[in-house]
Tab-separated table of C-alpha atoms and ligand atoms in Angstrom:
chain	number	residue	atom	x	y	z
G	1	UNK	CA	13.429	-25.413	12.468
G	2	UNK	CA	9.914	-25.306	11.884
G	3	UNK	CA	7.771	-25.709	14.653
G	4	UNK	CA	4.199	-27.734	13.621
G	5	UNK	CA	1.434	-25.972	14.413
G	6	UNK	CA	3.222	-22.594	12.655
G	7	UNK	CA	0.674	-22.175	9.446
G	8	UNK	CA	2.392	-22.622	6.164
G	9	UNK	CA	1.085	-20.270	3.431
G	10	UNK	CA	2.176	-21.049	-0.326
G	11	UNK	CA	0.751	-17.922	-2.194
G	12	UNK	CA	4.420	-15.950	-3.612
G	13	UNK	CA	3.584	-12.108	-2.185
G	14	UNK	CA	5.727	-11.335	-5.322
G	15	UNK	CA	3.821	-13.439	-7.365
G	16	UNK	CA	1.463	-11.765	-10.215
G	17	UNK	CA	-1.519	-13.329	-8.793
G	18	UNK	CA	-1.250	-11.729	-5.138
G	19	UNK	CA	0.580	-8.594	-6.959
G	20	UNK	CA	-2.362	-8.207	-8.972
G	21	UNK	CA	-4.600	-8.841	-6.184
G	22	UNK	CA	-3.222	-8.812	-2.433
G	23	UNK	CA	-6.667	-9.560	-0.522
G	24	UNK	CA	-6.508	-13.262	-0.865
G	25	UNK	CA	-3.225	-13.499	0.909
G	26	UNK	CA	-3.432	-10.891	3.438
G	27	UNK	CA	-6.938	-12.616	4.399
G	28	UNK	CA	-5.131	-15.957	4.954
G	29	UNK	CA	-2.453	-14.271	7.165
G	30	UNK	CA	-4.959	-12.532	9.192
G	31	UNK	CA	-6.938	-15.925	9.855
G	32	UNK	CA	-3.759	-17.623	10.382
G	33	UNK	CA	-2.225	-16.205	13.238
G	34	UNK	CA	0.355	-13.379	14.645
G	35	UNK	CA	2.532	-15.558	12.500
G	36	UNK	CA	3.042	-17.404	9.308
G	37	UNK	CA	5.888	-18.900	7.271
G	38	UNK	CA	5.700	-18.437	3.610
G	39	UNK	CA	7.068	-21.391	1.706
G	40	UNK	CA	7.600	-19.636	-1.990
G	41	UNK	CA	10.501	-17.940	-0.278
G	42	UNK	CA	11.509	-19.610	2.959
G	43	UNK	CA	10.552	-16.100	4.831
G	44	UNK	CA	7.850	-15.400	7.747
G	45	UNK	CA	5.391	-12.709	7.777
G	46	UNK	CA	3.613	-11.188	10.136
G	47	UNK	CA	-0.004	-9.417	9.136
G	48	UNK	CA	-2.393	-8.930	12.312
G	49	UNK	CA	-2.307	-5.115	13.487
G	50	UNK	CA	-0.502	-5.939	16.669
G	51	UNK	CA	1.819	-8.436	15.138
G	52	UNK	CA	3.153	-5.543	12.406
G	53	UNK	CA	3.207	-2.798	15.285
G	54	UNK	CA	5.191	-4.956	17.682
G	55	UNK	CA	7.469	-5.736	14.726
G	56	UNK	CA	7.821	-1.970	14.015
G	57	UNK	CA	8.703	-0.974	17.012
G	58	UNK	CA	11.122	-3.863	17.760
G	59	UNK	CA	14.135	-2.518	16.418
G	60	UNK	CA	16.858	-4.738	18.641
G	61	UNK	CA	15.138	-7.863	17.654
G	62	UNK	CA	13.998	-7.026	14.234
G	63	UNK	CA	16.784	-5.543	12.275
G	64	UNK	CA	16.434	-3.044	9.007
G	65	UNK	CA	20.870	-3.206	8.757
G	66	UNK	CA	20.849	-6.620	6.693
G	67	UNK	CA	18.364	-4.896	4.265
G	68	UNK	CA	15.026	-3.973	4.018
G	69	UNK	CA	14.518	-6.121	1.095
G	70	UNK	CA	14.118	-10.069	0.804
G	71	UNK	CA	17.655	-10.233	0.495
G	72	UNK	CA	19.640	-11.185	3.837
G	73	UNK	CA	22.981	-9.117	3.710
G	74	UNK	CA	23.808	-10.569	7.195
G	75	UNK	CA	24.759	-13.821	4.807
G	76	UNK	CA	24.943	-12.217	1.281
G	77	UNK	CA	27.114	-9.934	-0.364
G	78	UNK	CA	25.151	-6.977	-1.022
G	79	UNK	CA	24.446	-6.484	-5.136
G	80	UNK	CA	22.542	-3.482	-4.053
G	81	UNK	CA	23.619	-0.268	-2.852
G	82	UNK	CA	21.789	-0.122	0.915
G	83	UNK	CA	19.854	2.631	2.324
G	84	UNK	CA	22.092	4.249	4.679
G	85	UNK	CA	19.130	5.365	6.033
G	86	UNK	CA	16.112	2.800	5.786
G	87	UNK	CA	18.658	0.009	6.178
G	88	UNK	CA	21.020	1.272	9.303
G	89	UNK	CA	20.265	0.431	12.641
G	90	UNK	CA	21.401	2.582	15.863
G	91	UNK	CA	23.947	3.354	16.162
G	92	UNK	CA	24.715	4.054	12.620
G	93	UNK	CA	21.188	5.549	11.555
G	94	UNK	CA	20.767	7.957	14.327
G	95	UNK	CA	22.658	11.030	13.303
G	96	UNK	CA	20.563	10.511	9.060
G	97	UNK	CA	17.661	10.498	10.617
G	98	UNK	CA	18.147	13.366	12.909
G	99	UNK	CA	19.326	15.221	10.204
G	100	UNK	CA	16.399	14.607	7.913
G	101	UNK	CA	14.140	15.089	10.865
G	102	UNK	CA	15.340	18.697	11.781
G	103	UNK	CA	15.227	19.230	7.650
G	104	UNK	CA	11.515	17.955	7.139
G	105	UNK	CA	10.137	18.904	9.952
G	106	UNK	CA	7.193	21.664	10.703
G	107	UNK	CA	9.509	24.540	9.786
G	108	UNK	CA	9.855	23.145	6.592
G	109	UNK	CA	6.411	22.592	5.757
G	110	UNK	CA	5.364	26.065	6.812
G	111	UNK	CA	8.143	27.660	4.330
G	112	UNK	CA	6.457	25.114	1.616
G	113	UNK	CA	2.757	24.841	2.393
G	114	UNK	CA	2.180	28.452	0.058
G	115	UNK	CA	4.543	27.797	-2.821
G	116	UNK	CA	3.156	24.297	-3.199
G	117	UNK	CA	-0.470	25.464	-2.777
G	118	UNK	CA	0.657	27.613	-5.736
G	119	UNK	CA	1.657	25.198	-7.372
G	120	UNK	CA	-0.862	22.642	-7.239
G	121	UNK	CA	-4.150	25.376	-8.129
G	122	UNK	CA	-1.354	25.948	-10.958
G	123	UNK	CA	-1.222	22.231	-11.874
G	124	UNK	CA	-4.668	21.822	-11.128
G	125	UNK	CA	-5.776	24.543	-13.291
G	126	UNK	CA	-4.314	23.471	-16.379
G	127	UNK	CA	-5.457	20.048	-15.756
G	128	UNK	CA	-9.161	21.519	-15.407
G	129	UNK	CA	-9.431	23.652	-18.894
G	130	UNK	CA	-12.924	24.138	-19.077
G	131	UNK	CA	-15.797	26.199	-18.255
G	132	UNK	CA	-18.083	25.854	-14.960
G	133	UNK	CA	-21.002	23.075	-15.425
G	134	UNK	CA	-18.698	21.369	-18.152
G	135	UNK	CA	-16.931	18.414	-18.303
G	136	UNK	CA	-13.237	17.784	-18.697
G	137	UNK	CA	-11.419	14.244	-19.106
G	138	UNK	CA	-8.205	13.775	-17.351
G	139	UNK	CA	-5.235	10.517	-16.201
G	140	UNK	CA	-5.220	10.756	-12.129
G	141	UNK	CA	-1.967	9.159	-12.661
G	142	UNK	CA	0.181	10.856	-15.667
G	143	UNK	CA	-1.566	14.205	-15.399
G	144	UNK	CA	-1.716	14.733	-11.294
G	145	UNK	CA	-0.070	11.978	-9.441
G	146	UNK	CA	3.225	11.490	-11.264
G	147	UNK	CA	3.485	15.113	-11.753
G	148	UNK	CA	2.889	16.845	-8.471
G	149	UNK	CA	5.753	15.353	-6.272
G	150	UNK	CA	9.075	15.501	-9.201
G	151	UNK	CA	7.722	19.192	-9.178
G	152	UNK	CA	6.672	20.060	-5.295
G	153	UNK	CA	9.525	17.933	-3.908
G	154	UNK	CA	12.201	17.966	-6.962
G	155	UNK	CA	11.659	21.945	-6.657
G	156	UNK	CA	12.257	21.704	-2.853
G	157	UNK	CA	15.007	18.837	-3.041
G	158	UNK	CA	17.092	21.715	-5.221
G	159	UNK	CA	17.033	19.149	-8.343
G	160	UNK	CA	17.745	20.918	-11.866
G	161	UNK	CA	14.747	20.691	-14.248
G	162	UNK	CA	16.711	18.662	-16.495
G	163	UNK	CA	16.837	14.483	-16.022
G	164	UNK	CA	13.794	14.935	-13.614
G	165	UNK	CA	12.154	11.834	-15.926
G	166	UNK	CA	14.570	9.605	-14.040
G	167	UNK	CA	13.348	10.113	-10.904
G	168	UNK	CA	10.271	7.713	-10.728
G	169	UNK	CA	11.614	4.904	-12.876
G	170	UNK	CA	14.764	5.302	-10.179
G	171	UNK	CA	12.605	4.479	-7.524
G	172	UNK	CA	10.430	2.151	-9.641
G	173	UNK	CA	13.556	-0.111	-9.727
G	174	UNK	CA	14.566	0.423	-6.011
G	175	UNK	CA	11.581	-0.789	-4.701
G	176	UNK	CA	11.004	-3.759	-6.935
G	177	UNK	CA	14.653	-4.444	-5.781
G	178	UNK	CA	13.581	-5.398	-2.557
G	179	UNK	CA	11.099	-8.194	-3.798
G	180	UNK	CA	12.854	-11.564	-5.375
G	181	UNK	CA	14.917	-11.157	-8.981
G	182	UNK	CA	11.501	-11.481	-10.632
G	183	UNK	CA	10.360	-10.406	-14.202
G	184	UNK	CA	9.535	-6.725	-12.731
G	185	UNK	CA	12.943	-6.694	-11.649
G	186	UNK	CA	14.568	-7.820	-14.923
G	187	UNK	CA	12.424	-5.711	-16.843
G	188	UNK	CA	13.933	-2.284	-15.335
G	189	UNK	CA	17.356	-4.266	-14.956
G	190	UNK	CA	18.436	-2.614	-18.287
G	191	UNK	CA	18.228	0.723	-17.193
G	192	UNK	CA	19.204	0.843	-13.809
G	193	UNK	CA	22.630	1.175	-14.139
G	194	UNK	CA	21.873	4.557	-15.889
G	195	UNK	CA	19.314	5.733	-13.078
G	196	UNK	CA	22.031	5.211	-10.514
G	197	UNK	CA	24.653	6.898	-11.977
G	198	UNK	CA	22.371	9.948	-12.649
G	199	UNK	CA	20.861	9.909	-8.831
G	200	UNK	CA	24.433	9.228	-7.198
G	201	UNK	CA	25.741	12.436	-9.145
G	202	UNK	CA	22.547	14.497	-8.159
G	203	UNK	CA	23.482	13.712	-4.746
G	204	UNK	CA	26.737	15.754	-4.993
G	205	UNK	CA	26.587	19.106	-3.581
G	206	UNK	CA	27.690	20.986	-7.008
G	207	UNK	CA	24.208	19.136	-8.744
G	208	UNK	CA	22.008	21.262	-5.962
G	209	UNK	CA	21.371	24.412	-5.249
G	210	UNK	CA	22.849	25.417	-2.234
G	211	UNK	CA	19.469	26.722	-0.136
G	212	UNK	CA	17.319	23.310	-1.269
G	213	UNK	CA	17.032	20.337	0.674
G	214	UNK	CA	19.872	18.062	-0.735
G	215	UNK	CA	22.505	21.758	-0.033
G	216	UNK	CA	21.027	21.603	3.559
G	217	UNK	CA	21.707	18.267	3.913
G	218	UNK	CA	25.507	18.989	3.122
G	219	UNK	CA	25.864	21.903	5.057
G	220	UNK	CA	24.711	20.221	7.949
G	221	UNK	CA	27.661	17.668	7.061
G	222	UNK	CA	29.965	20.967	7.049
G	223	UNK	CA	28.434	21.400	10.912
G	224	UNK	CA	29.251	18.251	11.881
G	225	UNK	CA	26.427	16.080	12.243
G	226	UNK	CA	26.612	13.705	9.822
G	227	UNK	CA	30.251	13.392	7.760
G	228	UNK	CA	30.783	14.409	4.111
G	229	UNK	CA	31.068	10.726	3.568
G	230	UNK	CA	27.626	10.259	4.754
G	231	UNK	CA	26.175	13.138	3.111
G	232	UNK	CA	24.704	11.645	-0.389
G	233	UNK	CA	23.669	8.458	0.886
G	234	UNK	CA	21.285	10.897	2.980
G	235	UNK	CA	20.576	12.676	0.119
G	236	UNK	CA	19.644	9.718	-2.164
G	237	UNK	CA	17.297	8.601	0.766
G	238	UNK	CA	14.789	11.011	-0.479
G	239	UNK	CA	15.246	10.261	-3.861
G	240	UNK	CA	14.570	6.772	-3.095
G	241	UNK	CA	11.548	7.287	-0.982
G	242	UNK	CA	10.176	10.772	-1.891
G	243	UNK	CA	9.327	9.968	-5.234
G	244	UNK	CA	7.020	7.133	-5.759
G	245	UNK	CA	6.129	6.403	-2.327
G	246	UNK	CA	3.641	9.396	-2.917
G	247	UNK	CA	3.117	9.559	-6.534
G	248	UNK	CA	1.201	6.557	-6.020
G	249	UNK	CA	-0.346	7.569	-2.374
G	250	UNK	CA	-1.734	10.510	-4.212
G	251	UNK	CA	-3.353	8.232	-7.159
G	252	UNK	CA	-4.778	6.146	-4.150
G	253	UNK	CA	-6.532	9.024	-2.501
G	254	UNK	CA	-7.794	9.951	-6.309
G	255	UNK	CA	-8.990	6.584	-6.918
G	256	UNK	CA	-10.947	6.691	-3.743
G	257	UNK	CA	-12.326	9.916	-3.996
G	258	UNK	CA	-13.059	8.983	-7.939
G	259	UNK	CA	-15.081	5.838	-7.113
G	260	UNK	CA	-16.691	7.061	-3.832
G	261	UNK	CA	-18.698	10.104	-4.794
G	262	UNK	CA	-20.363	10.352	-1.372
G	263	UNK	CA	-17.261	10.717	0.263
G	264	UNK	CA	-16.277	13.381	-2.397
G	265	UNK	CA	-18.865	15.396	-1.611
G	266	UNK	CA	-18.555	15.524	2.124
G	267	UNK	CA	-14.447	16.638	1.092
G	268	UNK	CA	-16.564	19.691	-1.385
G	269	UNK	CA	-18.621	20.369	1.724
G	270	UNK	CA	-15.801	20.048	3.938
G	271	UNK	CA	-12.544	20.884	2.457
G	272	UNK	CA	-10.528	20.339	5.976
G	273	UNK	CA	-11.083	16.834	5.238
G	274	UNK	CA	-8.116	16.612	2.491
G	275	UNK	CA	-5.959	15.355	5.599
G	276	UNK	CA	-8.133	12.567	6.843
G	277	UNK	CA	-9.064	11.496	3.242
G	278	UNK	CA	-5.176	11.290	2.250
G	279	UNK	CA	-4.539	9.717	5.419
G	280	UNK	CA	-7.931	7.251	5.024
G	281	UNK	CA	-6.730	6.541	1.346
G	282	UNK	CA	-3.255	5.701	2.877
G	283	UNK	CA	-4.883	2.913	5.218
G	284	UNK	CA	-7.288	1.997	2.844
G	285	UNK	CA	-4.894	1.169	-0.042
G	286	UNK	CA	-1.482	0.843	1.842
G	287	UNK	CA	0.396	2.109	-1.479
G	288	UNK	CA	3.667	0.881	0.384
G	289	UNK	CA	2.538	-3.122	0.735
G	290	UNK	CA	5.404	-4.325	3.039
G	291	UNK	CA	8.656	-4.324	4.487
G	292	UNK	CA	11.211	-6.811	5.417
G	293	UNK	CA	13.077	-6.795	8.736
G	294	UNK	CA	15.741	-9.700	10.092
G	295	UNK	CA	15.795	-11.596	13.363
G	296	UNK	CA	18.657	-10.773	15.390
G	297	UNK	CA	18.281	-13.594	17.842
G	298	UNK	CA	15.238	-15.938	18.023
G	299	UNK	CA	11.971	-13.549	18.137
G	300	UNK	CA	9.107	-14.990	19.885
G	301	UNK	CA	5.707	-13.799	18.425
G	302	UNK	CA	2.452	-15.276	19.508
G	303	UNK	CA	2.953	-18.995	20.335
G	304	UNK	CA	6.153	-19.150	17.866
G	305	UNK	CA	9.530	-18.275	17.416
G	306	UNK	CA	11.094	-16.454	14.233
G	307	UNK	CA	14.553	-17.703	14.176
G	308	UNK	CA	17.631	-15.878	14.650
G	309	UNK	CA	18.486	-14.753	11.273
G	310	UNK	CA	15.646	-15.355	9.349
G	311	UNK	CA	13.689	-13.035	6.996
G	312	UNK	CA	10.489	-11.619	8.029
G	313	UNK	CA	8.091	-9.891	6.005
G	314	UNK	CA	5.639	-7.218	7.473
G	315	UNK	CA	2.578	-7.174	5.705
G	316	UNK	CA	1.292	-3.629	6.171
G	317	UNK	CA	-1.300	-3.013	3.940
G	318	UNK	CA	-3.075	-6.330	5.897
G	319	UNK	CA	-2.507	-4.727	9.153
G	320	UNK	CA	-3.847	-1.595	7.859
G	321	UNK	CA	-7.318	-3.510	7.314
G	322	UNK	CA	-7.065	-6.177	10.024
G	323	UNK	CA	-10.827	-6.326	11.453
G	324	UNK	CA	-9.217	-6.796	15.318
G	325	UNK	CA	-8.709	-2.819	15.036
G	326	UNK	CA	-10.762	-1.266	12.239
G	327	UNK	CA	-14.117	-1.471	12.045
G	328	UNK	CA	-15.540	-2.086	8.443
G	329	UNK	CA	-11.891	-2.322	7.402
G	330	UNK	CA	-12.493	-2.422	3.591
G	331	UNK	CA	-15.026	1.037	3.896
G	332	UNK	CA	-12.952	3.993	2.806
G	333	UNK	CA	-14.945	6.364	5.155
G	334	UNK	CA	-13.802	10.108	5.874
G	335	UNK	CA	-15.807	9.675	9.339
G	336	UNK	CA	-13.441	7.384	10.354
G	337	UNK	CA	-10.122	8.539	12.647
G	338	UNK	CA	-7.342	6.687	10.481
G	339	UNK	CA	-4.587	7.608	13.042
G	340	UNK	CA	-2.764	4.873	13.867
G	341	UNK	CA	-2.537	3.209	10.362
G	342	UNK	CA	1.190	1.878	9.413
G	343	UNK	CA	1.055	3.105	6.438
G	344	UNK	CA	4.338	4.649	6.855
G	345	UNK	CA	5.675	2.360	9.262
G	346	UNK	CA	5.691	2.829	13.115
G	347	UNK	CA	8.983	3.646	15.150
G	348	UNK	CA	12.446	3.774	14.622
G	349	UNK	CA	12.475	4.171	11.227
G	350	UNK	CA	8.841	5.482	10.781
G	351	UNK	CA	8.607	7.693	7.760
G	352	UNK	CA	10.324	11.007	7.927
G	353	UNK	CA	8.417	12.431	4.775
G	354	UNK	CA	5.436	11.686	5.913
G	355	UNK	CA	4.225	15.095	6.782
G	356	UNK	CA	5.663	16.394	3.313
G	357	UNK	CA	3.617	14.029	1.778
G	358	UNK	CA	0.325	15.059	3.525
G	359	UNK	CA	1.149	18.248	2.539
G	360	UNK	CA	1.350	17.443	-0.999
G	361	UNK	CA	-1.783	15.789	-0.972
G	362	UNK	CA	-4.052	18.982	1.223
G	363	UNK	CA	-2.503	20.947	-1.269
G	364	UNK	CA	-3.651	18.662	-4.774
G	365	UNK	CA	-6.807	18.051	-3.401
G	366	UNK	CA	-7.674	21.510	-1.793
G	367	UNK	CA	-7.292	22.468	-5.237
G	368	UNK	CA	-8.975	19.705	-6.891
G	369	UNK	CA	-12.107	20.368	-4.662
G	370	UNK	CA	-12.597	24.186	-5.098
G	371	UNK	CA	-13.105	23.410	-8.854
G	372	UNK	CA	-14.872	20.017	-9.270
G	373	UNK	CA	-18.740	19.299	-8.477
G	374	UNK	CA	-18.482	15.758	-9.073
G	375	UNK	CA	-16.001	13.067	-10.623
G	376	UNK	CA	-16.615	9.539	-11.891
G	377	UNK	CA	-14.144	7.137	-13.648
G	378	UNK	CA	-13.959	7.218	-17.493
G	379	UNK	CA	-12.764	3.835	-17.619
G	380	UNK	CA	-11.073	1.148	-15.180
G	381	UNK	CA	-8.024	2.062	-13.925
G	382	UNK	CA	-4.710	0.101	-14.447
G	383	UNK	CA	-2.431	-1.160	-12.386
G	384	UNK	CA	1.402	-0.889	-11.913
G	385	UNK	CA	2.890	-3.965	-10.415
G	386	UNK	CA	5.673	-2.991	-8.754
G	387	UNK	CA	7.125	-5.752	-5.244
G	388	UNK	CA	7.102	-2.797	-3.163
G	389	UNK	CA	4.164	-0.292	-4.094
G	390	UNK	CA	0.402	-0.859	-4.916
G	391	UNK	CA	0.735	1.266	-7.343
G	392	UNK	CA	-1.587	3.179	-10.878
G	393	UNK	CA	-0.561	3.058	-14.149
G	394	UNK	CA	-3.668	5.039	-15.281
G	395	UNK	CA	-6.855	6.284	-13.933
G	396	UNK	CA	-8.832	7.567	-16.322
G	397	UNK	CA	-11.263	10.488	-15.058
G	398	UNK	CA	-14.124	12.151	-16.194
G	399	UNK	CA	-14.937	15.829	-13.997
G	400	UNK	CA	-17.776	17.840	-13.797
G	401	UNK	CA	-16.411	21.492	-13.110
G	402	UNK	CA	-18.059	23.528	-10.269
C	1	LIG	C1	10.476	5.551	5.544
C	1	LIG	C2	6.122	5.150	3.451
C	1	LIG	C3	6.617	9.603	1.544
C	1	LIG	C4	11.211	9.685	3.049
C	1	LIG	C5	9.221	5.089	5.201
C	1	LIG	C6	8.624	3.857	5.681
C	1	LIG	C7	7.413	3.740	5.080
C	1	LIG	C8	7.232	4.904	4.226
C	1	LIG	C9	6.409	2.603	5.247
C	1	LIG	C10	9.207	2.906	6.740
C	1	LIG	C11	10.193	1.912	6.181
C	1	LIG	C12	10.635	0.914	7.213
C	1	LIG	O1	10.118	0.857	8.332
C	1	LIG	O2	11.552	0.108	6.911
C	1	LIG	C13	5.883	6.328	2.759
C	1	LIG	C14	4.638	6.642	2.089
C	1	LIG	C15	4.787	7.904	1.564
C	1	LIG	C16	6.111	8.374	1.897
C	1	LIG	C17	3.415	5.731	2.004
C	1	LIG	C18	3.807	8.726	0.782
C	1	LIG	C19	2.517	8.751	1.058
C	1	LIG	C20	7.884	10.041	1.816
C	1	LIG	C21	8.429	11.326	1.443
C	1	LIG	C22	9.734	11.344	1.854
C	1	LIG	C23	10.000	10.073	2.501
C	1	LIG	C24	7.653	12.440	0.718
C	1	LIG	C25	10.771	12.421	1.733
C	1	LIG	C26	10.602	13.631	1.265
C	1	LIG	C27	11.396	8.557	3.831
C	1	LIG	C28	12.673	8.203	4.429
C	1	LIG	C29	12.456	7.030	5.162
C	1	LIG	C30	11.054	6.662	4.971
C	1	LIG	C31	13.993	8.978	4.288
C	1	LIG	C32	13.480	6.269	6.009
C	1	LIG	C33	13.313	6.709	7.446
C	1	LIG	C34	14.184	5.948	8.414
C	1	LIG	O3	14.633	4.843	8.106
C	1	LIG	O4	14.420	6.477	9.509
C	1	LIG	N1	8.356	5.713	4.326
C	1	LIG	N2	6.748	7.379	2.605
C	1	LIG	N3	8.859	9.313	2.464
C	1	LIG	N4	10.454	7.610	4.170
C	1	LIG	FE1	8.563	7.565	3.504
């Protein structure tokens, strides 16, 4: 049941329009209220800072278990594998999480931060063939951002070279999944069958090597915290969110950088900015839009109630430039202290990556900035539309080496 006064919004979030260009509809949620119902798809959403924090952190009364997506697998049969990570609640998603936790956590990125600093002033350099005060021509997207994490993390992961291509049209699919059965999902429909099959059997223990990521994940099965059962759903949980997730955080931060060349030269001047901008792009451009979550009993927020069972969508990338708790929200500023953003979620289920991830970035654009003077766009960039992501098909990029 509806009550009145709750404002009724009839832009589709997985609509081209809004994909295309989100602003429009995140403005209307932020005028209208904590909370909104959204009549294209019989969902709520929430989109105020506090409203998507609150949600975040309510795990009891805003499930992830009856999937993260639109669909409602407390009344559907699932036609999707589920996350048994993203989409388990306690007690089921405690002992994953731990796991991936004690995996990705600071010991891990000390034993990584050289070899991918390596490998990104590798990358970097090859990108950059020119001599100083010249100019070179690169794609953000195919030549930095798609190709740094299925290298940094598909290296670390313990992934064979071979079949690597699948990885981001895997995750492509995935996160379009958890929008309606649009076009974007029929288009990678064909294929997905295939992508599955080739994740699901690089989630086996023979398909890794045994001192990576994805063997440490099944030896700690052989310990005891998590069962062999369990083990390659944990495993496919980075190949669901490693991927992508990043490849197009990383193409935010470049666009950013790209078309703010004040900001890029405080980074030259200041290379221990890399953090902040990555984190700054992250808020800024939200490359992960949104998340669904289901009432478990009725959920009151602000003057309303979202029913018990009902679908609600957290707009994140709205939060992330609500004016209530950013100042000059739509200013991508390195002076500004971004901490805080929910850029990768709050809570529970907060991302686990997300420190891999900034790592990836300090080490791309550490490398980026010891070489280029200045950078400008060679021509507008193109977007991906993908349900899930804000995402780059192309950014084309002219540099001027240093
Ligand atoms: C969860 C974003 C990179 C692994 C999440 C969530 C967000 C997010 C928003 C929360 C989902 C929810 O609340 O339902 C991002 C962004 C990334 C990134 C923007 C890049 C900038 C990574 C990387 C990894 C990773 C590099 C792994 C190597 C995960 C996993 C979860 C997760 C396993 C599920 C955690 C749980 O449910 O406890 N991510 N992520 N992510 N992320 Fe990330």
């Amino acid at each position: 049941m509806i009550m009145s006064s709750l404002p009724v919004i009839d832009l589709d979030p997985f609509g081209t329009e809004v994909l295309t260009d989100p602003y429009p509809l995140e403005h209307a949620l932020l005028d209208a209220g904590p909370l909104s119902y959204l009549s294209a798809h019989d969902i709520y959403a929430v989109a105020r800072y506090d409203a998507v924090y609150a949600a975040l952190r309510n795990w009891q009364g805003f499930q992830s278990g009856a999937g993260v997506g639109l669909s409602n697998f407390r009344t559907e049969k699932p036609w999707r594998q589920l996350s048994i990570v993203v989409e388990a609640d306690p007690p089921h998603h405690d002992a994953p999480r731990r796991v991936l936790a004690n995996l990705l956590g600071p010991r891990a990125q000390r034993r990584l931060r050289d070899e991918w600093m390596a490998k990104a002033h590798k990358m970097v350099g090859q990108v950059l063939d020119g001599t100083p005060g010249g100019t070179v021509e690169f794609d953000a997207v195919t030549a930095i951002a798609e190709k740094f994490p299925p290298r940094a993390v598909g290296d670390a992961l313990g992934l064979p070279e071979e079949g690597r291509e699948n990885l981001l049209p895997f995750s492509d699919f995935l996160l379009n999944a958890f929008g309606p059965r649009n076009e974007l999902v029929a288009a990678g429909a064909p294929h997905a069958k295939f992508l599955t099959t080739w994740v699901m059997e690089h989630c086996q223990r023979d398909a890794l090597t045994e001192d990576g990521l994805g063997g440490q994940i099944w030896a700690a099965a052989d310990r005891g915290e998590i069962t062999h059962e369990q083990a390659p759903g944990v495993v496919r949980s980075l190949f669901a969110a490693g991927f992508n997730t990043t490849v197009h955080a990383l193409a935010a931060v470049m666009h950013a950088l790209v078309t703010h060349p004040e900001q890029w030269a405080r980074l030259r001047a200041q290379p221990s900015l890399a953090r902040i901008a990555f984190d700054e792009a992250v808020r800024w451009a939200s490359p992960v839009q949104t998340f669904f979550r289901t009432a478990v009993g009725d959920v009151p927020v602000g003057d309303h109630v979202v029913p018990d069972g009902a679908k609600v969508l957290m707009f994140l990338g709205a939060a992330n430039r609500d004016p209530r708790r950013w100042t000059d929200p739509e200013r991508f500023d390195l002076s500004r202290d971004p901490s805080g953003h929910v850029g990768f979620g709050f809570g529970l289920h907060q991302c686990v990556g997300q420190n891999l991830a900034r790592l990836e970035a300090e080490c791309l654009i550490t490398a980026l900035a010891e070489r280029v003077e200045t950078l400008e766009l060679a021509a507008p960039g193109e977007r991906r539309l993908n349900n899930t992501l804000r995402a780059w098909h192309s950014i084309p990029v002219r540099a001027r080496l240093a």
